[in-house]
Coordinates of C-alpha atoms in Angstrom, one line a residue:
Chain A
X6 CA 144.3 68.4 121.6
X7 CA 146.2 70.8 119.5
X8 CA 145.5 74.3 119.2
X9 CA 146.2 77.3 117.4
X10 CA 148.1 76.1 114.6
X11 CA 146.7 76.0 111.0
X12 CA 145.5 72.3 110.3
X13 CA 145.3 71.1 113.7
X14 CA 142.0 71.5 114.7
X15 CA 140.1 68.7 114.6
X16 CA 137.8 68.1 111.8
X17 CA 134.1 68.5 112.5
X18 CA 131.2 67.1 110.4
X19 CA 127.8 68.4 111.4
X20 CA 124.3 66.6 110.1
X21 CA 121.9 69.4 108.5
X22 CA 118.4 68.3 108.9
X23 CA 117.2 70.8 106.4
X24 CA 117.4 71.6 102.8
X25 CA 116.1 74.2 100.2
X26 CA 114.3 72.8 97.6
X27 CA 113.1 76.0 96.0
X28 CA 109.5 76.5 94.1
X29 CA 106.4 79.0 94.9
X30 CA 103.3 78.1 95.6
X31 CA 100.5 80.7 95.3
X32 CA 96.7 81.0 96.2
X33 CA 94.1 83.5 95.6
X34 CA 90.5 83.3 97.2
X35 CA 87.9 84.6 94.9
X36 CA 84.4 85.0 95.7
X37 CA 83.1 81.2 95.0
X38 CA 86.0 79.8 94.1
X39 CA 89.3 79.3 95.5
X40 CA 92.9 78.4 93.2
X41 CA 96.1 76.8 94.5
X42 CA 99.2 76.8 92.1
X43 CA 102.5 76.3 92.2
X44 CA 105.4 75.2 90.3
X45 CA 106.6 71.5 89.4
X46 CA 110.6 72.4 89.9
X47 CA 112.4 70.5 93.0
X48 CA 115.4 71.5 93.3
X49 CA 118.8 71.7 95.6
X50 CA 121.5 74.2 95.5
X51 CA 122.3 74.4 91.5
X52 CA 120.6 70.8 91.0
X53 CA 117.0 70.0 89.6
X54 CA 115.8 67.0 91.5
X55 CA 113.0 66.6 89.3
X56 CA 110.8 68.3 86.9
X57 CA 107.2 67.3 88.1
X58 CA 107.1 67.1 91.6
X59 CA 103.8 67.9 93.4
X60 CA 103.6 70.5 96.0
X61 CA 99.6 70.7 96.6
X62 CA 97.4 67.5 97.6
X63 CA 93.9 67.9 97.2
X64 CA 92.6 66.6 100.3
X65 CA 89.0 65.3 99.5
X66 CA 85.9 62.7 100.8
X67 CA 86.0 59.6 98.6
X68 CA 84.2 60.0 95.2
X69 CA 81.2 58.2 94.6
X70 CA 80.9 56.2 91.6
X71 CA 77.9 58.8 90.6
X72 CA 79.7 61.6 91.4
X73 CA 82.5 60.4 89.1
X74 CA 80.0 59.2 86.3
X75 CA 79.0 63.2 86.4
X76 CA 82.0 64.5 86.9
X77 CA 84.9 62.9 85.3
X78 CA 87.3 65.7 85.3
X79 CA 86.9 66.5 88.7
X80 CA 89.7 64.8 91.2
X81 CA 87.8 65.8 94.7
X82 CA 84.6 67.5 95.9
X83 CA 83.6 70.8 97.0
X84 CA 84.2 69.6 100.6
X85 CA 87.7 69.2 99.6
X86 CA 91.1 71.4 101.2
X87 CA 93.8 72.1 98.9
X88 CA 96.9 71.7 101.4
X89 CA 100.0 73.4 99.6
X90 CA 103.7 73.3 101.1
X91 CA 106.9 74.9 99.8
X92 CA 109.9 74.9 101.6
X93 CA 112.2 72.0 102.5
X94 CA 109.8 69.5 100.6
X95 CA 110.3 66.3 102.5
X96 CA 108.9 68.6 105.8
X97 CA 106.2 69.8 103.8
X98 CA 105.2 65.9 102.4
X99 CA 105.5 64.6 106.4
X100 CA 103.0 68.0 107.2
X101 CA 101.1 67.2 104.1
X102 CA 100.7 63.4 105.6
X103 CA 100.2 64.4 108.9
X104 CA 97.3 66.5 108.0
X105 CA 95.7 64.2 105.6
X106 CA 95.5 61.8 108.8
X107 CA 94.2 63.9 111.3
X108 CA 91.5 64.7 108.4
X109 CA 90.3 61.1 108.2
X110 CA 90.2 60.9 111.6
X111 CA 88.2 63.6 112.5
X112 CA 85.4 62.8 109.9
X113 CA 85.4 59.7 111.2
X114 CA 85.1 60.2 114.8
X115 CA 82.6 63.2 114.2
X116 CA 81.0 61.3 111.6
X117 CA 81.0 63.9 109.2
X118 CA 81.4 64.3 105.7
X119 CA 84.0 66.7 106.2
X120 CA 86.4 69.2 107.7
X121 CA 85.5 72.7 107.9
X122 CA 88.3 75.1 106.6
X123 CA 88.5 77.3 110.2
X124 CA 89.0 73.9 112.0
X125 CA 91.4 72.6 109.5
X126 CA 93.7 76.1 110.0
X127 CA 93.6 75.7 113.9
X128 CA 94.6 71.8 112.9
X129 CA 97.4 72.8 111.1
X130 CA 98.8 75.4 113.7
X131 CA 98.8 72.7 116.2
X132 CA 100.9 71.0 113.8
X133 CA 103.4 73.4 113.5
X134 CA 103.4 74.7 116.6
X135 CA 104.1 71.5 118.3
X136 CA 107.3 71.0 116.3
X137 CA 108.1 74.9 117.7
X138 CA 111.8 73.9 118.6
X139 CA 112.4 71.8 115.7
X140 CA 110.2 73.5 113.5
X141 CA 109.2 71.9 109.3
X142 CA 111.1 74.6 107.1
X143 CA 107.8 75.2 105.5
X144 CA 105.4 78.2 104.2
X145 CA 101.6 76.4 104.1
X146 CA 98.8 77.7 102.3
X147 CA 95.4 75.4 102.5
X148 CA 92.0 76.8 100.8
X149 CA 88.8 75.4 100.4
X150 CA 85.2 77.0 100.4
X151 CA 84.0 78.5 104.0
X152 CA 80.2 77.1 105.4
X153 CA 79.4 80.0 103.3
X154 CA 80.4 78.7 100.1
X155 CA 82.9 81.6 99.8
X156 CA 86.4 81.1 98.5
X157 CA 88.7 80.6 101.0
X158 CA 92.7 80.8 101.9
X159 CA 94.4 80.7 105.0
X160 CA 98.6 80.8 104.8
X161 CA 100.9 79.8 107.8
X162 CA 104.5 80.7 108.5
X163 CA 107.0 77.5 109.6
X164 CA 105.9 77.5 113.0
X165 CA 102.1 77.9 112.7
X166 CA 101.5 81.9 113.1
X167 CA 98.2 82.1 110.1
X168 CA 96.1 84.4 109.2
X169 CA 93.0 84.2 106.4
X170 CA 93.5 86.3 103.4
X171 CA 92.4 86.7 99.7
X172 CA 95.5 85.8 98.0
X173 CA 98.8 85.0 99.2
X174 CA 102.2 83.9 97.7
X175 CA 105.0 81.3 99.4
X176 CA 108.5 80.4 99.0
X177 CA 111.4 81.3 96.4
X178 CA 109.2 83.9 94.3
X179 CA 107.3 85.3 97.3
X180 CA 109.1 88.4 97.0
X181 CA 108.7 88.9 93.3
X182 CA 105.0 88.3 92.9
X183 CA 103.7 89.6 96.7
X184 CA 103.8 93.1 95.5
X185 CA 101.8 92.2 91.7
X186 CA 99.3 90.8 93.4
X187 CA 98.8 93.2 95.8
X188 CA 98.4 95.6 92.6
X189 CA 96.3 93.3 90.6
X190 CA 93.8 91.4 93.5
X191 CA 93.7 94.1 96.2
X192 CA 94.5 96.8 93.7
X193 CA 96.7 98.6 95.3
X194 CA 97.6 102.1 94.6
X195 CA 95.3 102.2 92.2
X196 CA 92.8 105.7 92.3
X197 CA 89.9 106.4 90.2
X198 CA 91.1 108.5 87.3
X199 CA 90.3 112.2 87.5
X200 CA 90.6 112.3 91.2
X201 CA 93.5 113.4 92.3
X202 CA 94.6 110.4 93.8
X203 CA 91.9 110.8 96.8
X204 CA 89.3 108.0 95.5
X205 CA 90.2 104.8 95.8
X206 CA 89.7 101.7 92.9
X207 CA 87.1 99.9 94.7
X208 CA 88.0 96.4 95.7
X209 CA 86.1 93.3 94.4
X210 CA 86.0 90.1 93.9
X211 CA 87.8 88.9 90.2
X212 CA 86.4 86.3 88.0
X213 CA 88.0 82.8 87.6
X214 CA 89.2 83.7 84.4
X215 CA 91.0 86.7 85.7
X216 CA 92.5 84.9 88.1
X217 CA 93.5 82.1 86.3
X218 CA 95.4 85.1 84.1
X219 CA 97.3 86.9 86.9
X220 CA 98.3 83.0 88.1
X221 CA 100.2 82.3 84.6
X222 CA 101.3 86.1 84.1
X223 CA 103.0 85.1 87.8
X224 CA 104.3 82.2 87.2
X225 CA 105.8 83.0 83.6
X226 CA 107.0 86.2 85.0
X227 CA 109.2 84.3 88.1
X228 CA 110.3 81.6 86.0
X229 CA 112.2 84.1 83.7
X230 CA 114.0 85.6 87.2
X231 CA 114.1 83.2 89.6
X232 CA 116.2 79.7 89.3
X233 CA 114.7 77.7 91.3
X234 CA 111.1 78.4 90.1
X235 CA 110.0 76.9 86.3
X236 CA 109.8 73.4 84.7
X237 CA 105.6 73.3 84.8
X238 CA 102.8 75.3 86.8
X239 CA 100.0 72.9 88.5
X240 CA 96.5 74.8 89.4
X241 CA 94.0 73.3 91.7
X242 CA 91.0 75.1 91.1
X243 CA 87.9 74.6 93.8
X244 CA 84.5 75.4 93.6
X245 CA 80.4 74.0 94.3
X246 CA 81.2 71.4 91.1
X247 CA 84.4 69.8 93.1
X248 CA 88.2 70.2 92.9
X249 CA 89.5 70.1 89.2
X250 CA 93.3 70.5 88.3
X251 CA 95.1 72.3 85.3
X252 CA 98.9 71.4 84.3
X253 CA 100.8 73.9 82.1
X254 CA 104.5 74.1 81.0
X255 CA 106.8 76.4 82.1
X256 CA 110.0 77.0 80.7
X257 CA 112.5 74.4 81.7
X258 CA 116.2 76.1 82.0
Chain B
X22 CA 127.2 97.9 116.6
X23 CA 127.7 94.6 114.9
X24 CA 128.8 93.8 111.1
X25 CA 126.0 95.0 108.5
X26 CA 125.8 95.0 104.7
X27 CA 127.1 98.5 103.8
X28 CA 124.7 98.2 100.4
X29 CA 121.3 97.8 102.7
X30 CA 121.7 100.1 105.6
X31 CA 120.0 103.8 104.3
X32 CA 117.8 101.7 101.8
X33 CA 115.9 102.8 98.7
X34 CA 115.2 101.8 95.0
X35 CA 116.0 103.1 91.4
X36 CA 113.9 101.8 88.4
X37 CA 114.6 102.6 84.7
X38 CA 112.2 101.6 81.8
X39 CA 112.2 101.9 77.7
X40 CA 109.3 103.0 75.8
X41 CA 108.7 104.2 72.1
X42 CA 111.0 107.1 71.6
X43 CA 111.4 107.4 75.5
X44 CA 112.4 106.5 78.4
X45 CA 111.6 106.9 81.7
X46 CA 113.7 106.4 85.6
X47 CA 112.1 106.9 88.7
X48 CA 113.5 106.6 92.6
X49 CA 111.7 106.6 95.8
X50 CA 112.5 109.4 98.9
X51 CA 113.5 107.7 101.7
X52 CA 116.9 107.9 103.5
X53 CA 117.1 105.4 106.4
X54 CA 119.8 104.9 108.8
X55 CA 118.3 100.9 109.0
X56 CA 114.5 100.6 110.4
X57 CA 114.9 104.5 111.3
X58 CA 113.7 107.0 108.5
X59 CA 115.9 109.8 108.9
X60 CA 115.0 111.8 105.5
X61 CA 111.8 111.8 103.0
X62 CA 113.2 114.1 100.7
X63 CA 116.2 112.2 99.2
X64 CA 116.3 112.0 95.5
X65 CA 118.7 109.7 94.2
X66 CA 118.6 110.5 90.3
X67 CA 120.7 113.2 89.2
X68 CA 120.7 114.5 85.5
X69 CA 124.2 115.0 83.5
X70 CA 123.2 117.3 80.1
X71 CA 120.5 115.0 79.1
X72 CA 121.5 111.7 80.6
X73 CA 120.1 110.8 83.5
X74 CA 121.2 108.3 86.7
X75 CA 120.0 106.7 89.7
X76 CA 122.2 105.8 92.8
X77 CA 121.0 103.2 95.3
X78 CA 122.8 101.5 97.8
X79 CA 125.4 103.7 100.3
X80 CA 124.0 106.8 100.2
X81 CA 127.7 108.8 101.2
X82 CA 129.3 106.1 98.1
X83 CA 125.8 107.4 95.9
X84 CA 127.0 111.2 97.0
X85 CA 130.5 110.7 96.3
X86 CA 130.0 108.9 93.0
X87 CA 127.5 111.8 91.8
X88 CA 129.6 114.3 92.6
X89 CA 133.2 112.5 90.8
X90 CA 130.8 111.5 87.9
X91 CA 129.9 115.3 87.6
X92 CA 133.6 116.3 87.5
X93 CA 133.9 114.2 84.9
X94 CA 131.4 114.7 83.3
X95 CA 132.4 118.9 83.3
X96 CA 135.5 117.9 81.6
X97 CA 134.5 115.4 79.0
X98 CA 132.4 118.6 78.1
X99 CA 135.7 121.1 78.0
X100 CA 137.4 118.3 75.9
X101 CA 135.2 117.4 73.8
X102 CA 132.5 120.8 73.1
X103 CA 129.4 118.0 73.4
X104 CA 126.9 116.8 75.3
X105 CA 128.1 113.3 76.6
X106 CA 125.8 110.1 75.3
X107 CA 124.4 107.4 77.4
X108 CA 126.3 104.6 76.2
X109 CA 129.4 106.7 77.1
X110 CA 128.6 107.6 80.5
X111 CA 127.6 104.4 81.0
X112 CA 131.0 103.3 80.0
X113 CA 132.8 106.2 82.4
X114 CA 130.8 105.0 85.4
X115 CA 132.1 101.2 84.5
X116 CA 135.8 102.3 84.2
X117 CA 135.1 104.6 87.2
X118 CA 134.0 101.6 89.7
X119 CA 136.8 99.7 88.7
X120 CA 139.1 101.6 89.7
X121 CA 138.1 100.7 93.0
X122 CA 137.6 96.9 92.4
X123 CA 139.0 96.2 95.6
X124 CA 137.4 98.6 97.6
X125 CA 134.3 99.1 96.1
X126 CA 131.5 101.9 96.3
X127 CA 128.8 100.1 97.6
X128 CA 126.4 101.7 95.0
X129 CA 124.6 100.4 92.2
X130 CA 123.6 103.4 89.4
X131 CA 121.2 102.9 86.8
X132 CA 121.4 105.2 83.7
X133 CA 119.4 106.3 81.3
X134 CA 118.9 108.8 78.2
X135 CA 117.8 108.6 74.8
X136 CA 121.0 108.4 72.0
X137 CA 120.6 112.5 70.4
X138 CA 122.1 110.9 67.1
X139 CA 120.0 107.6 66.4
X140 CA 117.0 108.6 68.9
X141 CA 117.5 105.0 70.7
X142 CA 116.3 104.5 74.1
X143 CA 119.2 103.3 76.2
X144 CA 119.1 101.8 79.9
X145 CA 121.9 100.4 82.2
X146 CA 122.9 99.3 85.3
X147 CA 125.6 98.2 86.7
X148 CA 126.8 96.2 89.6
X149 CA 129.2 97.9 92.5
X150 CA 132.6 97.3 90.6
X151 CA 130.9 98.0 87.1
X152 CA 129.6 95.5 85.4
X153 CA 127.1 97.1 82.8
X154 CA 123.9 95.4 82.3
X155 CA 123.0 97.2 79.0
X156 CA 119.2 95.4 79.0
X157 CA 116.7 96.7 76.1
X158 CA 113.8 96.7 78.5
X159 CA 114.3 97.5 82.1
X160 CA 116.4 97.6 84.9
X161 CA 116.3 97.9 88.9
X162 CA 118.2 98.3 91.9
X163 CA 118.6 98.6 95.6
X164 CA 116.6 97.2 98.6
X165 CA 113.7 96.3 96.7
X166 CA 114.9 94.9 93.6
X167 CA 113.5 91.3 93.8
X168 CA 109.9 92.7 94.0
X169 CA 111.0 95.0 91.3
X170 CA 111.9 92.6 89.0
X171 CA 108.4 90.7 89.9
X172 CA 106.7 94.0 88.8
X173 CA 108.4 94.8 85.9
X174 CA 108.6 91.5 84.5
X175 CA 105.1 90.8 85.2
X176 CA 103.9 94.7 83.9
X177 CA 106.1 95.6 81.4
X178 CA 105.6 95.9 77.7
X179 CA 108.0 97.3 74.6
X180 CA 107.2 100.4 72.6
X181 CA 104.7 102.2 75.2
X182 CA 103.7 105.4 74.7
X183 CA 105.1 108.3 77.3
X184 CA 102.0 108.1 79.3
X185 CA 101.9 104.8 78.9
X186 CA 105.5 103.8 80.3
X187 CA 104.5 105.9 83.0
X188 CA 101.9 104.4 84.2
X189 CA 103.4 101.1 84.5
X190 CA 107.0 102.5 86.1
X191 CA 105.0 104.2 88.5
X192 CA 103.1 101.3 89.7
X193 CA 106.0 98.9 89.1
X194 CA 107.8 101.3 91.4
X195 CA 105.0 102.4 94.2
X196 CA 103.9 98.7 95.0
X197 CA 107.7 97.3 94.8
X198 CA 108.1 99.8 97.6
X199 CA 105.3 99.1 99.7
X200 CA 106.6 95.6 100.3
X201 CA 109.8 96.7 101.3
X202 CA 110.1 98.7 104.8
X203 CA 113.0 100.7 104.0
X204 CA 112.0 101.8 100.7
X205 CA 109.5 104.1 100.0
X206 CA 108.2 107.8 101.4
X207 CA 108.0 109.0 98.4
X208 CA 108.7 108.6 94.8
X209 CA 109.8 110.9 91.5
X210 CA 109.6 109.4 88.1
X211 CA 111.2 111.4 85.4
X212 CA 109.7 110.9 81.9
X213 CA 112.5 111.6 79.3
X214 CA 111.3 112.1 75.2
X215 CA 113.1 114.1 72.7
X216 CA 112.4 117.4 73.2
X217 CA 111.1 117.5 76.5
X218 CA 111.6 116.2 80.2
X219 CA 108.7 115.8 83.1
X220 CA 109.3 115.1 86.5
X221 CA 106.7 114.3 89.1
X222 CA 106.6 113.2 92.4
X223 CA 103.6 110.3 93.4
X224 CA 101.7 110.2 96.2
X225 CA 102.9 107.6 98.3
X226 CA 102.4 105.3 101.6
X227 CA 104.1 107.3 104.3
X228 CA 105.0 104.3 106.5

C-alpha cells in the first residue's frame, strides 16, 4: 500500500449506526395528574423526514367496551404509562417496542391488570443497560400515576442512569426550556417579595391548566429557536378518568 | 494540555433586553479557568458615555477589546465634541472585529443604550468577526446562551416598564446561569432610562 502521498490512501467507508433526528419531548408530574408532550418534527441533518411523527405511546390495558361507551375521548386508562423517546428515533421505536412487550408479559404472567410505574423504571433501565456497549441514542421519559394516585415521571439517560422527578425536559430543546421550567414548576429563584431575598416562594403543586400553559409557552418558545424542534406539539395528559391526548400546531418552517 | 475552544474556557454570560423608554444589560461574576472558578468578582459590562457593552467569551480578547474600544471611543469624542450613539458604537465594534477576520477575538459583545436624539431603545450583538445582530427585543451571549434564549423567548414581553424589564432580565439571567456550571457566582443588571442609571448586583447560587 501507498503512503504518504496526497490521494493515495485508500478510501475508507464506515457504516454509522446512528442518526439525529432532532425533537423535545417534555413531562411534568403534577399532583394527580401527569403530562407528556413533545413535538411532531422528525428530522435529519437540514431534512424534515416528516411532519407528524409520534414520539410518545401510551401504553395502556385493553379498553372495555363500557369503558369506551363512558369515555370516548379517552385512548387508555389510568393504569396506563406514557413511554416517550427522543433521540435517534428508530432506537427509541425498537425501546418503545421492547417495553410495550415486556409490559404484556408481565401482566400476563402476574396476572395483573397492570404495571406499576417503579417496576416499569427498573424495566426500562435493564433495557438500557443491557445494550451498555452499544447503547439506543435515546433520552426516555415514561409517567403514569404512582399506587398513590400521584402524578408521576421518571427520565432516563441513553444507557439507563434514572431518577424520578416533577418535570423534566429531553432532546434538541433540553437546554432552552430546562432552566424555564426550573423557574416556573420548581420556582426557582423566586423569594417572597419584601424579604430580602431570605424567604423562599414556597413550592407546590400547579394545576392542569397551568401546566398545560407552560407546556405550549415551551414548545412555541423552542420552535422559534431551535430547527429541529416545530411542525405540531402532541400532549398525553393522564389522570383517574384515563389517558386523553391533545394535538396543536406549531409553526412549520 | 490538549486543543480547547478558546470562546468556552473562562465562561460567563451577557444578556441585553428592550423595554418602554429603556433598556436594560446584565452579566454574571464568574471567571473560570474551565471547571475551576478562579474569580467571583468579574464584571464583564463596561459603560462608554452612556452606552453600555457586555463582553463574553475570552476573557484577555474581552479585556483587550474593552480597552481598544475605549481608545476609540476617547477619540471619536476629541473629533467629534459628542457623546457617541449606540448604533455607532455598534458599528465601530463591527469594523473593529474585522479587522481581525482572520484571527479573530474570541469575544462576542452585546451593546446597548437608548438613542439621546429619538429616545429609541437599541440592542446588539455581534458574532466574533462582527456581524451585528441589531434585534428589537433581546439578545444573549456566551456559555449559556441556549438556555438564555429559552428564557428570554419564553419570558420576554415588549414595552415593559423599568421594573418590569427587570424582573424578567434578572430571572431570565439567574436561572440561564444555574444550568450552566461555568456561568454564574454572581450577577449585575444595569437598568438604563433617560435620565438615570441603576446598577445592582443579585443574590446568586454560589456553586
Amino acid at each position: 500500500m501507498m503512503t504518504g502521498q496526497h490521494g493515495s490512501q485508500p478510501i475508507q467507508h464506515q457504516f454509522n449506526p446512528y442518526s439525529d433526528n432532532g425533537g423535545t419531548l417534555l413531562g411534568i408530574a403534577g399532583e394527580d395528574f401527569a403530562i407528556l408532550a413533545s413535538d411532531t418534527r422528525q428530522s435529519v441533518d437540514y431534512s424534515i423526514n416528516t411532519r407528524l411523527s409520534h414520539k410518545i405511546k401510551a401504553i395502556s390495558p385493553s379498553l372495555t367496551a363500557e369503558f369506551k361507551a363512558q369515555n370516548p375521548k379517552m385512548i387508555g386508562t389510568k393504569n396506563s404509562i406514557l413511554f416517550g423517546t427522543n433521540g435517534f428515533s428508530a432506537d427509541g421505536d425498537a425501546l418503545t417496542r421492547q417495553f410495550e412487550e415486556n409490559w404484556k408479559w408481565y401482566v400476563h404472567d402476574q396476572n395483573k391488570s397492570a404495571m406499576s410505574m417503579q417496576s416499569a423504571a427498573r424495566n426500562v433501565q435493564h433495557l438500557l443497560y443491557g445494550k451498555r456497549f452499544f447503547p439506543y441514542y435515546v433520552h426516555t421519559i415514561i409517567c403514569g400515576l404512582d399506587e398513590e394516585g400521584k402524578g408521576c415521571l421518571y427520565s432516563f439517560d441513553p444507557v439507563g442512569s434514572y431518577e424520578r422527578e416533577q418535570c423534566r425536559v429531553g432532546g434538541a430543546g433540553a437546554s432552552l426550556i430546562m432552566p424555564f421550567l426550573d423557574n416556573q414548576v420548581n420556582f426557582k429563584n423566586q423569594y417572597i417579595p419584601g424579604t430580602n431575598s431570605t424567604e423562599r416562594r414556597k413550592v407546590d403543586y400547579l394545576s392542569l391548566d397551568e401546566c398545560l400553559k407552560l407546556v405550549k409557552d415551551a414548545f412555541t418558545s423552542v420552535t422559534e429557536r431551535h430547527i429541529t424542534v416545530g411542525d405540531g406539539l402532541e400532549i398525553f395528559i393522564i389522570d383517574k378518568n384515563g389517558v386523553r391526548c391533545e394535538y396543536h400546531d406549531l409553526k412549520k418552517d | 494540555m490538549s486543543q480547547q475552544d478558546p470562546s468556552t474556557i473562562n465562561g460567563g454570560i451577557v444578556v441585553a433586553m428592550t423595554g418602554k423608554d429603556c433598556v436594560a444589560i446584565a452579566c454574571d461574576l464568574r471567571l473560570g479557568s474551565q471547571s475551576l472558578g478562579v474569580a467571583n468578582n468579574f464584571e464583564k459590562i463596561y459603560q462608554y458615555g452612556k452606552v453600555f457593552i457586555g463582553f463574553t467569551g475570552l476573557a484577555t480578547d474581552a479585556l483587550t477589546l474593552s480597552s481598544d474600544l475605549k481608545y476609540k471611543h476617547n477619540l471619536y469624542k476629541l473629533k467629534e465634541n459628542r457623546g457617541i450613539q449606540p448604533e455607532v458604537f455598534a458599528n465601530l465594534i463591527s469594523s473593529t472585529l474585522y479587522e481581525k477576520r482572520f484571527g479573530p477575538y474570541f469575544s462576542t459583545p452585546v451593546v446597548a443604550g437608548l438613542n439621546e436624539k429619538t429616545g429609541e431603545p437599541y440592542v446588539a450583538g455581534f458574532d466574533c468577526i462582527g456581524c451585528i445582530d441589531a434585534a428589537r427585543d433581546f439578545i444573549v451571549a456566551g456559555t449559556a446562551s441556549d438556555q438564555l434564549f429559552g428564557m428570554c423567548e419564553a419570558l420576554y414581553e415588549p414595552n415593559l416598564e423599568p421594573e418590569d424589564l427587570f424582573e424578567t432580565i434578572s430571572q431570565a439571567l439567574l436561572n440561564a446561569a444555574d444550568r450552566d456550571a461555568i456561568s454564574g457566582w454572581g450577577a449585575a443588571v444595569y437598568m438604563i432610562t433617560k435620565d438615570k442609571v441603576t446598577k445592582t448586583y443579585l443574590k446568586t447560587r454560589q456553586d
